[in-house]
Coordinates of C-alpha atoms in Angstrom, one line a residue:
Chain A
X6 CA 12.1 -36.5 -23.4
X7 CA 16.0 -36.8 -24.2
X8 CA 17.6 -39.4 -22.0
X9 CA 18.7 -36.7 -19.6
X10 CA 17.6 -33.3 -19.2
X11 CA 19.5 -31.1 -17.4
X12 CA 19.1 -30.2 -13.6
X13 CA 17.2 -27.4 -12.9
X14 CA 16.7 -27.2 -9.1
X15 CA 19.3 -28.9 -6.5
X16 CA 19.2 -29.3 -2.9
X17 CA 22.3 -30.4 -1.7
X18 CA 22.4 -31.8 2.1
X19 CA 20.0 -28.9 3.5
X20 CA 19.3 -28.8 7.2
X21 CA 17.1 -26.5 9.2
X22 CA 16.9 -26.3 12.8
X23 CA 14.4 -23.9 15.0
X24 CA 16.0 -24.0 18.0
X25 CA 16.8 -27.2 19.5
X26 CA 14.3 -28.5 16.9
X27 CA 15.3 -30.1 14.0
X28 CA 12.6 -29.9 11.2
X29 CA 15.0 -31.0 8.0
X30 CA 17.9 -32.9 9.1
X31 CA 19.7 -33.6 5.8
X32 CA 17.7 -33.3 2.6
X33 CA 19.4 -34.0 -1.1
X34 CA 17.6 -34.3 -4.1
X35 CA 17.2 -32.6 -7.7
X36 CA 14.7 -32.0 -10.0
X37 CA 15.4 -32.2 -13.7
X38 CA 13.6 -29.8 -15.8
X39 CA 10.2 -30.5 -17.5
X40 CA 9.8 -33.2 -14.4
X41 CA 6.5 -33.1 -12.5
X42 CA 8.2 -34.2 -9.0
X43 CA 6.1 -35.0 -6.2
X44 CA 6.8 -34.3 -2.5
X45 CA 5.4 -36.9 0.3
X46 CA 5.6 -37.8 3.4
X47 CA 3.5 -37.3 6.6
X48 CA 2.5 -34.3 8.5
X49 CA 5.3 -32.5 10.0
X50 CA 7.5 -34.0 7.9
X51 CA 9.3 -30.8 7.1
X52 CA 7.5 -30.6 3.3
X53 CA 6.5 -27.3 4.0
X54 CA 9.8 -26.1 5.5
X55 CA 11.5 -27.2 2.5
X56 CA 9.3 -25.6 0.4
X57 CA 9.9 -22.0 2.9
X58 CA 13.9 -22.9 2.4
X59 CA 13.4 -23.2 -1.7
X60 CA 11.6 -20.2 -2.0
X61 CA 14.0 -17.8 0.4
X62 CA 11.2 -17.5 2.8
X63 CA 13.4 -19.5 5.6
X64 CA 17.1 -19.6 5.3
X65 CA 18.9 -23.0 6.0
X66 CA 21.0 -23.8 8.8
X67 CA 23.2 -26.0 6.6
X68 CA 23.5 -26.9 3.3
X69 CA 22.7 -25.2 -0.3
X70 CA 19.9 -25.1 -2.8
X71 CA 20.9 -24.0 -6.7
X72 CA 18.8 -23.2 -9.2
X73 CA 19.5 -23.4 -12.7
X74 CA 23.3 -23.4 -10.9
X75 CA 22.6 -19.9 -9.5
X76 CA 22.6 -20.5 -5.9
X77 CA 19.5 -19.4 -4.1
X78 CA 20.9 -19.0 -0.2
X79 CA 20.6 -15.3 0.5
X80 CA 18.4 -14.3 -2.0
X81 CA 15.0 -12.5 -1.0
X82 CA 11.6 -14.4 -1.9
X83 CA 11.2 -11.4 -4.7
X84 CA 14.3 -12.1 -6.2
X85 CA 13.7 -15.7 -6.0
X86 CA 10.6 -15.4 -7.6
X87 CA 12.4 -13.2 -10.6
X88 CA 14.3 -16.3 -11.3
X89 CA 11.7 -18.0 -12.1
X90 CA 10.9 -20.7 -8.8
X91 CA 7.3 -19.7 -8.1
X92 CA 5.9 -21.5 -5.1
X93 CA 1.6 -21.4 -4.2
X94 CA 0.7 -21.6 -0.5
X95 CA -1.0 -24.2 1.2
X96 CA -3.4 -21.5 2.8
X97 CA -3.9 -17.7 2.4
X98 CA -3.2 -17.8 -1.5
X99 CA -5.2 -15.1 -2.6
X100 CA -5.4 -11.5 -1.7
X101 CA -8.7 -11.5 -0.3
X102 CA -10.3 -8.2 -0.8
X103 CA -9.5 -8.0 -4.4
X104 CA -11.4 -9.5 -7.3
X105 CA -9.9 -12.1 -9.3
X106 CA -8.8 -10.4 -12.2
X107 CA -6.9 -7.7 -9.7
X108 CA -4.9 -10.7 -8.1
X109 CA -3.6 -11.8 -11.4
X110 CA -2.7 -8.6 -12.2
X111 CA -1.1 -7.9 -9.1
X112 CA 1.1 -11.4 -10.0
X113 CA 2.1 -9.9 -13.4
X114 CA 3.7 -7.1 -11.4
X115 CA 7.1 -8.2 -12.5
X116 CA 6.0 -7.8 -16.3
X117 CA 5.5 -4.6 -16.3
X118 CA 7.3 -2.1 -18.0
X119 CA 6.4 1.1 -17.0
X120 CA 8.3 3.1 -14.0
X121 CA 7.1 5.4 -11.5
X122 CA 7.6 8.1 -13.8
X123 CA 5.3 7.1 -16.1
X124 CA 2.8 6.7 -13.8
X125 CA 2.6 9.8 -12.1
X126 CA 2.7 11.4 -15.6
X127 CA 0.6 9.1 -17.3
X128 CA 3.0 8.4 -19.9
X129 CA 2.0 6.6 -23.3
X130 CA 4.4 3.7 -21.9
X131 CA 2.4 3.5 -18.7
X132 CA -0.7 3.0 -20.8
X133 CA 0.3 0.8 -23.1
X134 CA 2.3 -1.8 -20.4
X135 CA -1.2 -1.4 -18.1
X136 CA -2.9 -2.8 -21.6
X137 CA -0.4 -5.0 -22.3
X138 CA -1.0 -6.5 -18.7
X139 CA -4.7 -6.9 -18.5
X140 CA -5.0 -8.6 -21.4
X141 CA -2.2 -11.0 -20.0
X142 CA -4.6 -11.3 -17.2
X143 CA -7.6 -12.1 -19.3
X144 CA -5.4 -14.8 -21.2
X145 CA -4.1 -16.3 -17.4
X146 CA -7.6 -16.4 -16.4
X147 CA -8.9 -18.3 -19.4
X148 CA -6.3 -20.7 -18.9
X149 CA -7.0 -21.5 -15.4
X150 CA -10.7 -21.5 -16.4
X151 CA -12.2 -18.7 -14.1
X152 CA -13.0 -15.9 -16.5
X153 CA -16.3 -16.2 -15.3
X154 CA -15.3 -14.9 -12.2
X155 CA -13.1 -12.6 -13.1
X156 CA -14.9 -9.6 -11.5
X157 CA -15.5 -10.8 -7.9
X158 CA -13.9 -10.7 -4.6
X159 CA -11.5 -13.3 -4.5
X160 CA -12.6 -13.9 -0.6
X161 CA -16.0 -14.9 -1.3
X162 CA -15.1 -17.9 -3.8
X163 CA -15.1 -21.0 -2.8
X164 CA -12.1 -22.8 -1.3
X165 CA -11.3 -24.9 -5.1
X166 CA -11.2 -22.2 -6.5
X167 CA -9.2 -19.8 -4.4
X168 CA -6.8 -22.5 -5.0
X169 CA -6.6 -22.2 -8.9
X170 CA -6.3 -18.3 -8.5
X171 CA -3.5 -18.8 -6.1
X172 CA -2.3 -20.8 -9.3
X173 CA -3.0 -18.5 -11.7
X174 CA -1.2 -15.5 -9.4
X175 CA 1.8 -18.3 -9.8
X176 CA 1.6 -18.5 -13.1
X177 CA 1.5 -14.6 -14.0
X178 CA 4.9 -14.3 -12.3
X179 CA 5.7 -16.3 -15.5
X180 CA 7.6 -19.3 -13.8
X181 CA 9.9 -21.7 -15.2
X182 CA 9.7 -23.8 -12.6
X183 CA 6.5 -24.1 -10.4
X184 CA 6.1 -25.3 -6.3
X185 CA 2.6 -26.3 -5.5
X186 CA 1.9 -26.3 -1.8
X187 CA -0.7 -29.3 -1.4
X188 CA -3.1 -27.6 -4.4
X189 CA -5.9 -29.8 -4.4
X190 CA -6.7 -30.1 -0.2
X191 CA -10.0 -29.0 0.3
X192 CA -10.8 -29.6 -3.6
X193 CA -13.9 -32.4 -4.8
X194 CA -12.8 -35.1 -6.6
X195 CA -14.1 -33.7 -9.5
X196 CA -12.1 -30.3 -9.2
X197 CA -9.2 -32.6 -8.3
X198 CA -9.4 -34.2 -11.7
X199 CA -9.9 -30.7 -13.1
X200 CA -7.1 -29.7 -11.6
X201 CA -4.8 -32.7 -12.8
X202 CA -5.5 -31.5 -16.3
X203 CA -4.6 -28.3 -15.8
X204 CA -1.1 -29.3 -14.2
X205 CA -0.6 -31.2 -17.4
X206 CA -1.6 -28.2 -19.2
X207 CA 1.2 -26.1 -16.7
X208 CA 3.7 -29.1 -17.8
X209 CA 3.4 -28.6 -21.2
X210 CA 3.6 -25.1 -21.5
X211 CA 7.3 -26.2 -20.6
X212 CA 7.2 -25.6 -16.9
X213 CA 9.0 -27.8 -14.1
X214 CA 6.7 -28.7 -11.3
X215 CA 7.3 -29.8 -7.9
X216 CA 4.4 -30.5 -5.5
X217 CA 3.6 -31.2 -2.3
X218 CA 0.5 -33.1 -1.6
X219 CA -1.8 -35.8 0.4
X220 CA -3.9 -37.1 -1.9
X221 CA -1.9 -40.5 -2.8
X222 CA -4.3 -41.0 -6.2
X223 CA -3.5 -37.6 -7.7
X224 CA 0.0 -37.8 -6.9
X225 CA 0.3 -41.0 -8.3
X226 CA -1.8 -40.0 -11.2
X227 CA 0.6 -36.7 -12.0
X228 CA 3.8 -37.5 -11.0
X229 CA 6.9 -38.7 -13.0
X230 CA 8.8 -39.2 -9.9
X231 CA 8.4 -39.2 -6.3
X232 CA 10.6 -37.8 -3.3
X233 CA 9.6 -39.1 0.4
X234 CA 10.7 -37.3 3.2
X235 CA 10.2 -38.7 7.0
X236 CA 11.4 -37.0 10.0
X237 CA 13.6 -34.7 8.1
X238 CA 15.4 -37.3 5.8
X239 CA 14.6 -38.3 2.5
X240 CA 13.7 -42.3 2.5
X241 CA 13.1 -42.7 -0.7
Chain B
X30 CA -18.9 9.6 -16.7
X31 CA -17.8 10.1 -13.2
X32 CA -15.1 11.8 -15.0
X33 CA -17.3 14.4 -15.7
X34 CA -19.1 14.9 -12.2
X35 CA -15.2 15.5 -10.9
X36 CA -15.1 18.2 -13.2
X37 CA -18.2 20.0 -12.1
X38 CA -18.0 19.4 -8.3
X39 CA -14.5 21.0 -8.7
X40 CA -15.8 23.7 -10.8
X41 CA -18.6 24.3 -8.2
X42 CA -15.9 24.5 -5.4
X43 CA -13.5 27.2 -7.2
X44 CA -16.5 29.3 -7.5
X45 CA -17.2 29.3 -3.8
X46 CA -15.1 32.9 -3.1
X47 CA -17.5 34.1 -5.6
X48 CA -20.3 33.6 -3.6
X49 CA -19.3 32.7 0.3
X50 CA -18.4 36.5 1.4
X51 CA -17.7 35.7 5.1
X52 CA -14.6 35.3 5.9
X53 CA -14.8 33.5 8.5
X54 CA -16.7 30.0 6.6
X55 CA -14.2 30.5 4.0
X56 CA -11.0 29.8 6.9
X57 CA -12.9 27.0 8.0
X58 CA -13.3 25.6 4.5
X59 CA -9.0 26.2 4.0
X60 CA -7.9 24.6 7.3
X61 CA -10.5 22.0 6.3
X62 CA -8.8 21.5 2.7
X63 CA -5.3 21.3 4.2
X64 CA -5.7 19.0 6.7
X65 CA -7.6 16.8 3.8
X66 CA -4.4 17.0 1.5
X67 CA -2.7 15.8 4.6
X68 CA -5.3 12.8 5.5
X69 CA -4.8 11.9 1.9
X70 CA -1.1 11.3 2.3
X71 CA -1.8 9.2 5.5
X72 CA -4.4 6.9 3.2
X73 CA -1.8 6.0 1.0
X74 CA 0.3 4.4 3.8
X75 CA -2.9 3.6 6.3
X76 CA -5.0 2.4 3.5
X77 CA -3.5 0.8 0.3
X78 CA 0.1 -0.5 2.2
X79 CA -1.8 -0.9 5.5
X80 CA 0.9 0.6 7.8
X81 CA -0.6 2.7 10.3
X82 CA 1.5 5.9 11.0
X83 CA 0.5 7.6 14.0
X84 CA 3.5 9.8 13.4
X85 CA 2.2 11.2 10.5
X86 CA 1.9 14.7 11.9
X87 CA 5.8 15.1 12.2
X88 CA 5.8 15.2 8.5
X89 CA 3.5 18.1 8.3
X90 CA 5.2 19.8 11.3
X91 CA 8.8 19.1 9.2
X92 CA 7.2 21.0 6.0
X93 CA 5.8 23.7 8.2
X94 CA 9.1 24.5 10.2
X95 CA 10.9 23.9 6.9
X96 CA 9.5 26.1 4.6
X97 CA 8.9 28.7 7.6
X98 CA 12.9 28.4 8.1
X99 CA 13.9 28.3 4.6
X100 CA 11.7 31.7 4.2
X101 CA 12.8 34.0 6.6
X102 CA 16.4 32.5 7.0
X103 CA 18.1 31.3 9.9
X104 CA 21.6 31.3 11.7
X105 CA 22.7 28.3 13.8
X106 CA 25.7 27.8 15.6
X107 CA 26.8 23.8 15.2
X108 CA 30.3 24.2 16.9
X109 CA 31.5 27.8 19.1
X110 CA 32.8 29.1 16.0
X111 CA 31.0 27.5 13.3
X112 CA 27.6 28.6 12.0
X113 CA 25.3 27.9 9.0
X114 CA 22.9 29.6 7.7
X115 CA 20.9 31.2 5.0
X116 CA 19.5 34.2 3.8
X117 CA 15.6 34.3 3.7
X118 CA 14.5 32.6 0.1
X119 CA 11.3 33.2 -2.0
X120 CA 8.0 31.6 -0.2
X121 CA 7.6 29.4 -3.6
X122 CA 11.1 27.9 -3.2
X123 CA 10.4 27.6 0.6
X124 CA 7.5 25.3 0.0
X125 CA 9.3 23.4 -2.3
X126 CA 11.7 23.1 0.0
X127 CA 9.6 21.8 2.6
X128 CA 8.4 18.8 0.8
X129 CA 11.5 17.9 -0.2
X130 CA 12.7 17.6 3.1
X131 CA 9.6 16.0 4.6
X132 CA 10.0 13.4 1.5
X133 CA 13.7 12.8 2.5
X134 CA 12.5 12.1 5.9
X135 CA 10.0 9.8 4.6
X136 CA 12.6 7.9 2.9
X137 CA 15.0 7.6 6.0
X138 CA 11.7 6.4 8.3
X139 CA 10.7 4.0 5.5
X140 CA 14.2 2.6 5.3
X141 CA 15.0 2.9 8.9
X142 CA 11.8 0.7 9.5
X143 CA 11.5 -1.6 6.7
X144 CA 11.4 -4.4 8.6
X145 CA 9.0 -3.5 10.8
X146 CA 5.2 -3.9 10.3
X147 CA 2.0 -3.7 12.1
X148 CA 2.8 -2.5 16.2
X149 CA 6.2 -2.2 15.7
X150 CA 5.9 0.4 12.4
X151 CA 3.1 2.4 14.9
X152 CA 5.8 2.3 17.3
X153 CA 9.0 3.5 15.3
X154 CA 6.4 6.4 14.0
X155 CA 5.0 7.7 17.1
X156 CA 8.8 7.9 18.5
X157 CA 9.9 9.5 15.3
X158 CA 7.2 12.0 15.9
X159 CA 7.9 12.4 19.7
X160 CA 11.7 13.2 19.2
X161 CA 10.8 16.1 16.3
X162 CA 8.4 17.9 18.9
X163 CA 11.1 18.0 21.3
X164 CA 13.7 18.9 18.6
X165 CA 11.2 21.8 18.0
X166 CA 10.8 22.8 21.7
X167 CA 14.5 22.7 22.5
X168 CA 16.8 23.6 19.4
X169 CA 15.5 27.1 20.1
X170 CA 18.2 29.0 18.0
X171 CA 17.1 27.5 15.4
X172 CA 13.2 27.1 15.7
X173 CA 12.6 29.6 18.8
X174 CA 11.5 27.0 20.7
X175 CA 7.9 27.6 22.5
X176 CA 8.2 31.2 21.2
X177 CA 7.4 30.3 18.0
X178 CA 8.3 31.4 14.6
X179 CA 6.3 34.2 13.9
X180 CA 6.0 37.2 10.9
X181 CA 6.4 33.9 8.1
X182 CA 5.9 35.6 4.6
X183 CA 2.8 34.7 2.7
X184 CA 3.3 33.3 -0.9
X185 CA 3.5 35.6 -3.5
X186 CA 4.4 34.6 -7.0
X187 CA 5.2 37.4 -9.3
X188 CA 7.4 38.5 -12.6
X189 CA 8.7 41.9 -12.5
X190 CA 5.6 44.4 -12.7
X191 CA 2.9 41.5 -12.0
X192 CA 2.4 40.1 -8.5
X193 CA -0.1 37.5 -7.3
X194 CA -0.2 37.6 -3.8
X195 CA -1.8 34.7 -1.8
X196 CA -2.5 36.9 1.1
X197 CA -5.8 37.2 0.9
X198 CA -8.6 34.4 1.7
X199 CA -9.8 34.1 -1.7
X200 CA -6.6 33.6 -3.3
X201 CA -5.3 31.0 -1.1
X202 CA -8.4 29.2 -0.9
X203 CA -7.9 28.6 -4.4
X204 CA -4.1 27.4 -4.1
X205 CA -5.4 24.8 -1.6
X206 CA -8.0 23.7 -3.6
X207 CA -5.7 23.2 -6.7
X208 CA -3.0 21.6 -4.4
X209 CA -5.5 19.1 -3.1
X210 CA -6.6 18.0 -6.9
X211 CA -2.9 17.5 -7.3
X212 CA -2.7 15.3 -4.3
X213 CA -5.6 13.6 -5.5
X214 CA -4.7 13.0 -9.2
X215 CA -0.9 11.8 -8.1
X216 CA -2.9 9.4 -5.4
X217 CA -5.4 8.3 -8.0
X218 CA -2.9 7.4 -10.6
X219 CA -0.4 5.7 -8.2
X220 CA -2.9 3.5 -6.6
X221 CA -4.1 2.2 -10.1
X222 CA -0.9 1.5 -11.6
X223 CA 1.5 -1.7 -11.0
X224 CA 3.3 0.3 -7.5
X225 CA -0.7 0.8 -6.5
X226 CA -1.0 -2.7 -6.6
X227 CA 2.0 -4.0 -5.4
X228 CA 1.0 -1.4 -2.0
X229 CA -2.4 -3.1 -1.9
X230 CA -0.8 -6.7 -2.3
X231 CA 1.5 -5.7 0.8
X232 CA -1.6 -4.8 3.0
X233 CA -3.5 -8.0 2.0
X234 CA -1.1 -10.7 2.0
X235 CA 2.8 -9.8 2.1
X236 CA 4.6 -13.2 1.6
X237 CA 2.2 -13.7 -1.4
X238 CA 3.4 -10.6 -2.7
X239 CA 6.5 -11.4 -2.3
X240 CA 6.3 -15.0 -3.9
X241 CA 4.9 -13.5 -7.3
X242 CA 8.2 -11.3 -7.0
X243 CA 7.2 -8.1 -5.6
X244 CA 9.7 -6.6 -3.6
X245 CA 7.8 -5.1 -0.8
X246 CA 10.3 -3.0 1.1
X247 CA 10.4 -0.8 -2.1
X248 CA 7.0 -0.3 -2.8
X249 CA 6.4 0.5 1.0
X250 CA 9.7 2.9 0.9
X251 CA 8.1 4.6 -2.7
X252 CA 4.7 4.8 -0.6
X253 CA 6.6 6.6 2.6
X254 CA 8.1 8.8 0.3
X255 CA 5.3 10.0 -1.4
X256 CA 2.8 10.4 1.9
X257 CA 5.8 12.2 3.2
X258 CA 6.2 15.1 1.2
X259 CA 2.3 15.2 0.3
X260 CA 1.9 15.7 4.5
X261 CA 4.9 18.4 4.2
X262 CA 3.1 20.2 1.5
X263 CA 0.2 20.6 3.2
X264 CA 2.2 21.8 6.6
X265 CA 3.8 24.4 4.2
X266 CA 0.8 25.2 3.2
X267 CA -0.5 25.7 6.6
X268 CA 2.7 27.5 7.6
X269 CA 2.0 30.1 5.5
X270 CA -1.7 30.6 5.8
X271 CA -1.2 30.9 9.6
X272 CA 2.1 32.4 9.6
X273 CA 3.3 31.5 12.8
X274 CA 4.2 28.1 13.5
X275 CA 5.3 26.4 17.1
X276 CA 6.0 23.3 18.3
X277 CA 2.5 22.5 19.5
X278 CA 2.0 21.5 15.5
X279 CA 3.5 18.2 16.0
X280 CA 0.8 17.4 18.9
X281 CA -0.9 14.1 18.9
X282 CA -4.3 15.3 18.4
X283 CA -3.5 16.3 14.8
X284 CA -2.6 12.8 13.9
X285 CA -5.7 11.4 15.1
X286 CA -8.0 13.7 13.7
X287 CA -6.6 12.8 10.0
X288 CA -6.5 9.0 11.7
X289 CA -10.0 9.7 12.0
X290 CA -11.0 11.6 8.6
X291 CA -9.2 8.3 7.0
X292 CA -11.2 5.8 8.9
X293 CA -14.4 7.1 9.1
X294 CA -14.4 8.4 5.4
X295 CA -13.2 4.8 4.3
X296 CA -9.5 3.9 3.9
X297 CA -8.2 2.8 1.0
X298 CA -10.7 4.4 -1.1
X299 CA -10.1 7.5 -3.1
X300 CA -12.6 9.5 -2.0
X301 CA -12.8 8.6 1.4
X302 CA -10.2 10.9 3.3
X303 CA -12.1 14.2 1.6
X304 CA -15.5 12.6 2.9
X305 CA -14.0 11.9 6.4
X306 CA -12.4 15.4 6.1
X307 CA -15.6 17.2 5.1
X308 CA -17.5 15.6 7.9
X309 CA -15.1 15.9 10.7
X310 CA -13.2 19.5 9.5
X311 CA -16.8 20.9 9.3
X312 CA -18.7 19.3 11.9
X313 CA -17.3 21.1 14.5
X314 CA -18.0 24.7 13.3
X315 CA -21.9 23.8 12.4
X316 CA -21.6 23.0 16.3
X317 CA -20.1 25.8 17.4
X318 CA -22.7 27.8 15.0
X319 CA -25.7 26.1 16.9
X320 CA -24.8 28.1 20.1
X321 CA -24.7 24.9 22.3
X322 CA -22.1 24.8 25.4
X323 CA -19.0 23.5 24.5
X324 CA -19.2 20.2 26.5
X325 CA -21.9 18.7 24.2
X326 CA -20.3 20.1 21.0
X327 CA -17.6 17.5 21.7
X328 CA -19.8 15.1 22.9
X329 CA -21.9 15.1 19.8
X330 CA -18.3 15.1 17.9
X331 CA -17.6 11.7 19.6
X332 CA -20.8 10.1 19.5
X333 CA -20.8 11.0 15.7
X334 CA -17.9 9.3 15.1
X335 CA -18.6 6.0 17.5
X336 CA -22.0 5.9 15.3
X337 CA -19.8 5.9 11.6
X338 CA -17.5 3.6 13.3
X339 CA -20.0 1.0 14.9
X340 CA -22.6 1.3 11.9
X341 CA -20.4 1.6 8.8
X342 CA -17.3 -0.1 10.0
X343 CA -15.6 0.0 6.8
X344 CA -15.8 3.9 6.3
X345 CA -18.6 5.7 4.3
X346 CA -17.2 5.6 0.9
X347 CA -17.1 1.4 1.1
X348 CA -20.6 1.8 2.3
X349 CA -22.0 3.6 -0.1
X350 CA -20.0 1.7 -2.9
X351 CA -21.5 -1.1 -1.8
X352 CA -25.0 0.2 -1.4
X353 CA -24.8 1.0 -4.9
X354 CA -23.3 -1.9 -6.5
X355 CA -26.1 -3.7 -4.9
X356 CA -28.6 -1.8 -6.5
X357 CA -27.2 -2.0 -9.6
X358 CA -27.4 -5.9 -9.1
X359 CA -30.3 -6.2 -7.6
X360 CA -32.7 -5.7 -11.1
X361 CA -31.4 -8.8 -13.1
X362 CA -32.6 -10.9 -10.1
X363 CA -29.1 -11.9 -9.2
X364 CA -28.8 -13.1 -5.8
X365 CA -27.6 -10.0 -4.4
X366 CA -24.3 -10.6 -3.1
X367 CA -23.7 -9.2 0.2
X368 CA -19.9 -7.5 0.7
X369 CA -18.9 -9.1 4.0
X370 CA -18.7 -6.3 6.7
X371 CA -16.9 -8.5 8.7
X372 CA -14.1 -6.5 10.6
X373 CA -10.6 -7.1 9.2
X374 CA -8.4 -8.7 11.5

């Protein structure tokens, strides 16, 4: 790694107030390209709120978030995702009633090339685009190790595997930076170990990672750097 | 395999006018077919994007009125000295207008309600249908109000010398069947594509859909436009078949009928509205034929509906599908994964 890789995500003096409640009072930190950064802190410290601000689900009361020098303020979540900043969720991380393969296919949405007219008329472009998407979905399933589960409804899988689907979905959106919200909560130690390997594999493929996690051994193992948030402030 | 099955079924249905000589039964099939098209359009919204449009009949009615007015011609005084009017146009053109106008209305509704979901979408759609009904009832100069628009021409297609008339029931039956197949193909293509996956993603988990870069609002609008245009087309078919249209076409009961067809058949499945439509379009006629008292007929209809919803909460088609797949999997000695029949939250 070079001495000073460029900063990809910068969070500058961000504050979030819910009415009178201050969820984040003044948060400033940056993530550099290729890093794995852990964001930790006690429950209620504002970690998930920070994620929601970065990915456009919440508007900050003040402050600015920039991603690769694009200001993100005012962009909608799907627009931010198209810039390459993709997140996973703490709880509901899958499309329950669809099978695993369809889940990943849905995540590949942004990469389809066919227009609505192609779809309605069944043009060759529609068919070739669909074929490419299906190949890619299979590849992603192999990457995260879910190829055996491809045709099972996502909602019936064990919790640990549902988290993997969440990651597969996010990867399908072709992120340059991935935000993982408590990815190993509810996983047993061996699943966690496998997940750590996956996170490293994702980094090797050139994706920057910011993760929120309570499992400290896991955080210490994978992260290059740790940011600590408490009562809405960065304390370390 | 299933494509062959579908072709055989369509061929069978197309042959109906050859052997079914009783025009009353044909009439029942035509009206059922028109309602199935409307139910299929509702299913695109309710079953795939998960938004319940309880004002769906508004699109049907707008289609019916537009087609009637364009084919009859109209003239209205907007200001004391400004009149807007139109000479009568051919029926096929009127039907296209109906489809387009209903689609545009769908676009407006989709845009207006782009931020409202669930219960709020239901309220917006009901209010919209009611407003349209009141307009149809009170703008007498345009719609004749409760006096109804009548003498609506039937569809004829023709070049000089050769003319095809859809005045008679067998021909009209085939027209409805054709439209039904066309709408089915459009919906099937749509829901099995990238756009369809985006719609289902909106139904299943909207935040997750947004997080992977799906513009959910856009696909909700697309679904609303296609759905409204199809309902409008069904309304136009209805108008030129019945050949009279009055504000009662906007009655809430028609929306309810469509919802019943979709929910009992299985929302979110392609065959659902057809199965539901056949059952709830034809059952009342069968009951009537059994010469039992009218109140008993309606009780039987209600009981049937409650039984379906109680025992097959996800609808008839999904129940058959999960039965078939468990049959197929069982002989391999694998543990049969029982599809959870849990009601959706």
